[in-house]
Short mmCIF file of C-alpha atoms and ligand atoms in Angstrom, two decimals:
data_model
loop_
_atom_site.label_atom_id
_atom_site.label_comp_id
_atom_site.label_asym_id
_atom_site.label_seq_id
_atom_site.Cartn_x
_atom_site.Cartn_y
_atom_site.Cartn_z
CA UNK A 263 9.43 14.60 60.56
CA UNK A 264 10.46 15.60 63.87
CA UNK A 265 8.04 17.09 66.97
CA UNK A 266 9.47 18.85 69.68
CA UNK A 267 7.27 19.43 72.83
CA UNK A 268 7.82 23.12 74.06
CA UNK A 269 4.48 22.75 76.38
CA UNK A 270 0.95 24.56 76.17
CA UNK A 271 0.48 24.61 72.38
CA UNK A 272 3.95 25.57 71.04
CA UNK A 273 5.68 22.81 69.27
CA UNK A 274 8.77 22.70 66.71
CA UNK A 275 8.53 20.45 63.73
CA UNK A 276 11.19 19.72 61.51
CA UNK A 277 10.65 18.74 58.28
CA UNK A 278 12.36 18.67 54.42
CA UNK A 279 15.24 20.35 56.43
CA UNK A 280 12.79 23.84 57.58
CA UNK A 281 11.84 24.17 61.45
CA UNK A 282 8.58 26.03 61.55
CA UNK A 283 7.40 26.74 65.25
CA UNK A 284 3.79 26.40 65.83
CA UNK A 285 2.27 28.87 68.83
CA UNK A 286 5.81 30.09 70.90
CA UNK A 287 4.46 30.51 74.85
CA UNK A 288 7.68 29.83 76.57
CA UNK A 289 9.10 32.67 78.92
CA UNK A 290 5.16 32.85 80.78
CA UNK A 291 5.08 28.61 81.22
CA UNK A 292 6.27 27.96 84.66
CA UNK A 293 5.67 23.89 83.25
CA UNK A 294 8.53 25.28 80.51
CA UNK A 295 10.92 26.98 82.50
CA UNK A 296 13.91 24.02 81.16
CA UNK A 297 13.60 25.18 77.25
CA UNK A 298 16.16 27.80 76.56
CA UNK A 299 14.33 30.01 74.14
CA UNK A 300 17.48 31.73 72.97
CA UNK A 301 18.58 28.42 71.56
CA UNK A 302 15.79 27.80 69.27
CA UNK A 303 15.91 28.44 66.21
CA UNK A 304 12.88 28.70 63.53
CA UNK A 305 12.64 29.08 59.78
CA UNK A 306 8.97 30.29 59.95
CA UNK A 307 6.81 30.92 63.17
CA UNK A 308 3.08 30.03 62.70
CA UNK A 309 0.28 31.70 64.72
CA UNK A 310 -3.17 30.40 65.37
CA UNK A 311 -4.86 33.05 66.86
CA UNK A 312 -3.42 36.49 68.88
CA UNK A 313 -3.72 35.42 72.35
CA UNK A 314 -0.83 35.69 74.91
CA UNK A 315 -0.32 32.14 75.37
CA UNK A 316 0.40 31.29 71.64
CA UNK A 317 2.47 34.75 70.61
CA UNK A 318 4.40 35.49 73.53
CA UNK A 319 7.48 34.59 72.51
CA UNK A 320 7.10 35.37 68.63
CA UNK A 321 8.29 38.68 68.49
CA UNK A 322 12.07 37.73 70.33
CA UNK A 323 12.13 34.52 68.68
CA UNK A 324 11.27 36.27 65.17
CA UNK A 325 14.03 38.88 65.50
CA UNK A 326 16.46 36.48 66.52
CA UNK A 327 15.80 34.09 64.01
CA UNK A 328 14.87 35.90 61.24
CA UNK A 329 11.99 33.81 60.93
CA UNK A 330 9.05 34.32 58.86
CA UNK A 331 5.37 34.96 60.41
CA UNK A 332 2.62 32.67 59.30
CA UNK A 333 -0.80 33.73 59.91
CA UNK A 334 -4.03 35.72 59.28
CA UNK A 335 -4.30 38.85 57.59
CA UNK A 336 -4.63 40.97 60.67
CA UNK A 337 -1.68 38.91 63.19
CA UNK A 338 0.50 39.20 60.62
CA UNK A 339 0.19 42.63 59.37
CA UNK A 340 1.04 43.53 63.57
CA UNK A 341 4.21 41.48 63.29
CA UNK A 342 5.03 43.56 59.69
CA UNK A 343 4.82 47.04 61.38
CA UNK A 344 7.05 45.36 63.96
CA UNK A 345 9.31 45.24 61.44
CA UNK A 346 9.32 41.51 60.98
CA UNK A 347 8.70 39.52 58.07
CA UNK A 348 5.33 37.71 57.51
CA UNK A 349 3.15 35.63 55.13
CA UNK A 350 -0.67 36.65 55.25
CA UNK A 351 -2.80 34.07 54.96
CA UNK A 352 -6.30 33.72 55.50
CA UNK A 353 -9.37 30.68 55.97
CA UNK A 354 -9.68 28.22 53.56
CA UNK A 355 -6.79 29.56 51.32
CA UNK A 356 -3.88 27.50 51.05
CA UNK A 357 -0.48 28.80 50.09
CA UNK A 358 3.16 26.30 48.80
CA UNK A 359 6.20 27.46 50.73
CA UNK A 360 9.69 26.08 50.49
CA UNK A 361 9.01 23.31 53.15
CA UNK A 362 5.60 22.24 51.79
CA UNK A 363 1.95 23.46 51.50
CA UNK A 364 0.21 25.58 54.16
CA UNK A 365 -3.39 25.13 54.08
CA UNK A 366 -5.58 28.04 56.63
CA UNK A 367 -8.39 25.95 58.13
CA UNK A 368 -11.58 26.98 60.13
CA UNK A 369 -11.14 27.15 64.15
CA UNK A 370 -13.72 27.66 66.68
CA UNK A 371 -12.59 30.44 69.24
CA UNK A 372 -11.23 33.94 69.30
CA UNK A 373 -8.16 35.90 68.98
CA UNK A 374 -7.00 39.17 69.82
CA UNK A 375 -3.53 40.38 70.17
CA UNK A 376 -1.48 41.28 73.80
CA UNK A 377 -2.22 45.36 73.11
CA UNK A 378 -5.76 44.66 72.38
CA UNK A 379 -5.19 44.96 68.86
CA UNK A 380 -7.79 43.08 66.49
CA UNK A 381 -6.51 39.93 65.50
CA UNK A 382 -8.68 38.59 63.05
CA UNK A 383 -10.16 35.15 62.84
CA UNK A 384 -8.63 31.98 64.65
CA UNK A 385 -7.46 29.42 62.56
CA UNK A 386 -5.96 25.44 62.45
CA UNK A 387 -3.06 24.73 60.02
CA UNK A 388 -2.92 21.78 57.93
CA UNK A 389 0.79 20.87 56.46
CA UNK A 390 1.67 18.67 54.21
CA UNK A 391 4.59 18.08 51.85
CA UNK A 392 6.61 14.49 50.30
CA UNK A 393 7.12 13.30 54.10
CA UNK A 394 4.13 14.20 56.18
CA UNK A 395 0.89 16.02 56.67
CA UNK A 396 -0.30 17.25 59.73
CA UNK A 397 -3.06 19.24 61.34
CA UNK A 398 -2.45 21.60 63.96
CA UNK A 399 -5.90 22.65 65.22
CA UNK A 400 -4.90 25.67 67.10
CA UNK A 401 -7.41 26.76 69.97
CA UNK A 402 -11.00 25.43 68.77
CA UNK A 403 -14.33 23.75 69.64
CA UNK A 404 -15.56 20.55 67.78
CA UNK A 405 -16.74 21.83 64.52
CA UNK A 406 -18.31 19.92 61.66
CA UNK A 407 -15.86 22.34 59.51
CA UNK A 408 -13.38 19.81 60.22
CA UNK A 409 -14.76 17.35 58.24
CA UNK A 410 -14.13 19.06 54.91
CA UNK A 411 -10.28 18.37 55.78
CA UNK A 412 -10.04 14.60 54.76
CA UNK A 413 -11.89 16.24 51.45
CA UNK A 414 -9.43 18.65 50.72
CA UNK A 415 -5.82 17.74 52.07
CA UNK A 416 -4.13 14.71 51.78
CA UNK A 417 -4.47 11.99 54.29
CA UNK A 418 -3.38 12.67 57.68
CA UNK A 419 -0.63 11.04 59.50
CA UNK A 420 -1.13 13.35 62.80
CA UNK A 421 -3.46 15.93 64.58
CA UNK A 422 -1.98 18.25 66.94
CA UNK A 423 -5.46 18.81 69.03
CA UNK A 424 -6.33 21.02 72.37
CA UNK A 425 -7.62 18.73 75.26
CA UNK A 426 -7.89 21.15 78.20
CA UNK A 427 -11.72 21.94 78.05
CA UNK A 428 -12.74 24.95 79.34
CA UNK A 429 -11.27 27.46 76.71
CA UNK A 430 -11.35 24.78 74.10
CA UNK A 431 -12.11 20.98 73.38
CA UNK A 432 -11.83 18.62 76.18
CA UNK A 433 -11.15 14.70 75.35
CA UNK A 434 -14.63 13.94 74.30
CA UNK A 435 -14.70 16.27 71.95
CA UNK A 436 -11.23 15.84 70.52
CA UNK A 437 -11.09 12.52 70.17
CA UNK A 438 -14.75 12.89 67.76
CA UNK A 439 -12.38 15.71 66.08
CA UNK A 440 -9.93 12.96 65.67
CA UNK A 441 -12.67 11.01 63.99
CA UNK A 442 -13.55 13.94 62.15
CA UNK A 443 -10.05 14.52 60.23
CA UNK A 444 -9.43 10.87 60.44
CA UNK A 445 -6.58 10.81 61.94
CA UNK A 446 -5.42 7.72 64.17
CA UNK A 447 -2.62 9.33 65.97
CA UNK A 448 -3.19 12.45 67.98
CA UNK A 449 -1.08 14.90 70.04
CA UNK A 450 -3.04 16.42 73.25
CA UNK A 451 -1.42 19.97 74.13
CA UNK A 452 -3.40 22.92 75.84
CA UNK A 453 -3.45 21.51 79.08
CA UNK A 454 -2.62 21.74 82.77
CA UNK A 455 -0.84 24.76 81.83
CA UNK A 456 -3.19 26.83 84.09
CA UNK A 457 -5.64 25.62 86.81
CA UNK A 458 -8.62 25.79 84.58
CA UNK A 459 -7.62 23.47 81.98
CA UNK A 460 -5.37 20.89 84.50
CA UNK A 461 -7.13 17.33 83.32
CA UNK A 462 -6.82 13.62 84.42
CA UNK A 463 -4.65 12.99 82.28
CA UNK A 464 -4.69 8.77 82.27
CA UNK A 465 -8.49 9.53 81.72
CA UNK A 466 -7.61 11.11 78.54
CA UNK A 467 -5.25 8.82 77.11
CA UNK A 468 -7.97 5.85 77.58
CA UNK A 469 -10.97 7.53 76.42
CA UNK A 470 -9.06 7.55 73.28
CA UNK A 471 -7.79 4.47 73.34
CA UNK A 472 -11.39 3.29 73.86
CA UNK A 473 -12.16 4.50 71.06
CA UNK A 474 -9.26 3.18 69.01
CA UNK A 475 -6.94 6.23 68.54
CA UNK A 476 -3.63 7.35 70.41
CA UNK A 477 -3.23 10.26 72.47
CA UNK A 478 0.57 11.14 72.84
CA UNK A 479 1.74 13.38 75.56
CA UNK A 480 5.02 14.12 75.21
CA UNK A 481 6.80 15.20 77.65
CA UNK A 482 8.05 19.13 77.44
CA UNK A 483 11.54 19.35 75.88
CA UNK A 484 10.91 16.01 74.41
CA UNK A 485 11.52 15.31 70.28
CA UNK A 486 9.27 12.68 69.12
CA UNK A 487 10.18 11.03 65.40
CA UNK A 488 7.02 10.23 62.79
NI1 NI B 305 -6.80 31.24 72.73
MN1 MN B 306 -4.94 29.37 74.28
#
């Protein structure tokens, strides 16, 4: 699989030959203003929650791209009157697409969409098909919900994980996430985007490597192979 860095918490992976674009918060990212969002290209778009900074860029890229809309009930259904195509999902169902299985997973936090519309329950994603799995935690505190994921899915080769405190986990809490999954390998996002989550980041990357799990921060506009 392939990770592409699109900074804050939007990523592209590319996997069994399907691009699915986790969180798009592009155009508003002053750290992002090198990605040309009319070049990329998406065979499904998943949401974690309805805030600005993961669906700002859904609706263009969607239209564009024809891509599909991943997400709760409520995100999704917005996106459908939209005109747009969308998947409704919601927590702890899981669902087998083209590129793999989708499982909807418990996140700490809240979510409602840019016109103040209700957007239903935050989630994490959990992905998984012959190549990978992969957790994308989506905007969350520690919970012990994340535990029941080593239980359910198969074993985790990487964690996409918030580290910017304030709105979400900070590193002391992610890296015991990390634990929790059990997952070695971890990508940090949802940070120094805005002033109250900018971090140290060297602080980060050794507190987990203290505790015997990478942090990778990739650089935005970077493609990282697993
Ligand atoms: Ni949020
Ligand atoms: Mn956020």
């Amino acid at each position: 699989m392939k990770i592409t860095y699109y900074g804050h918490a939007c990523f592209l992976v590319e996997t069994q030959g399907y691009k699915l674009l986790f969180d798009p918060f592009i155009t508003g990212n002053p750290l992002a203003s090198d990605v040309d969002v009319a070049s990329i290209k998406a065979d499904y778009i998943l949401l974690t929650h309805g805030h600005i900074d993961h669906v700002l860029d859904a609706e263009q890229i969607a239209q564009k791209t024809g891509a599909v809309i991943i997400s709760n009930f409520e995100i999704v259904q917005w996106y459908i009157q939209k005109g747009l195509k969308g998947h409704h999902m919601n927590h702890g169902g899981k669902c087998t697409f083209d590129f793999g299985t989708v499982k909807f997973v418990t996140a700490i936090h809240s979510s409602v969409l840019p016109d103040g519309t209700y957007g239903g329950n935050p989630g994490g994603f959990v992905i998984w098909n012959d190549e990978c799995c992969f957790y994308v935690a989506g905007d969350t505190a520690l919970t012990y919900d994340m535990k029941l994921i080593p239980q359910l899915c198969p074993p985790l080769s990487l964690a996409i994980l918030p580290i910017g405190d304030n709105f979400t986990m900070g590193k002391e809490e992610a890296v015991l996430a990390a634990e929790f999954v059990e997952c070695q390998h971890i990508i940090g996002c949802h940070y120094n985007t805005f002033p109250p989550i900018s971090i140290d980041t060297e602080a980060a990357v050794s507190h987990f490597s203290k505790e015997n799990k990478t942090l990778i921060l990739p650089l935005i506009g970077t493609t990282l192979s697993f």
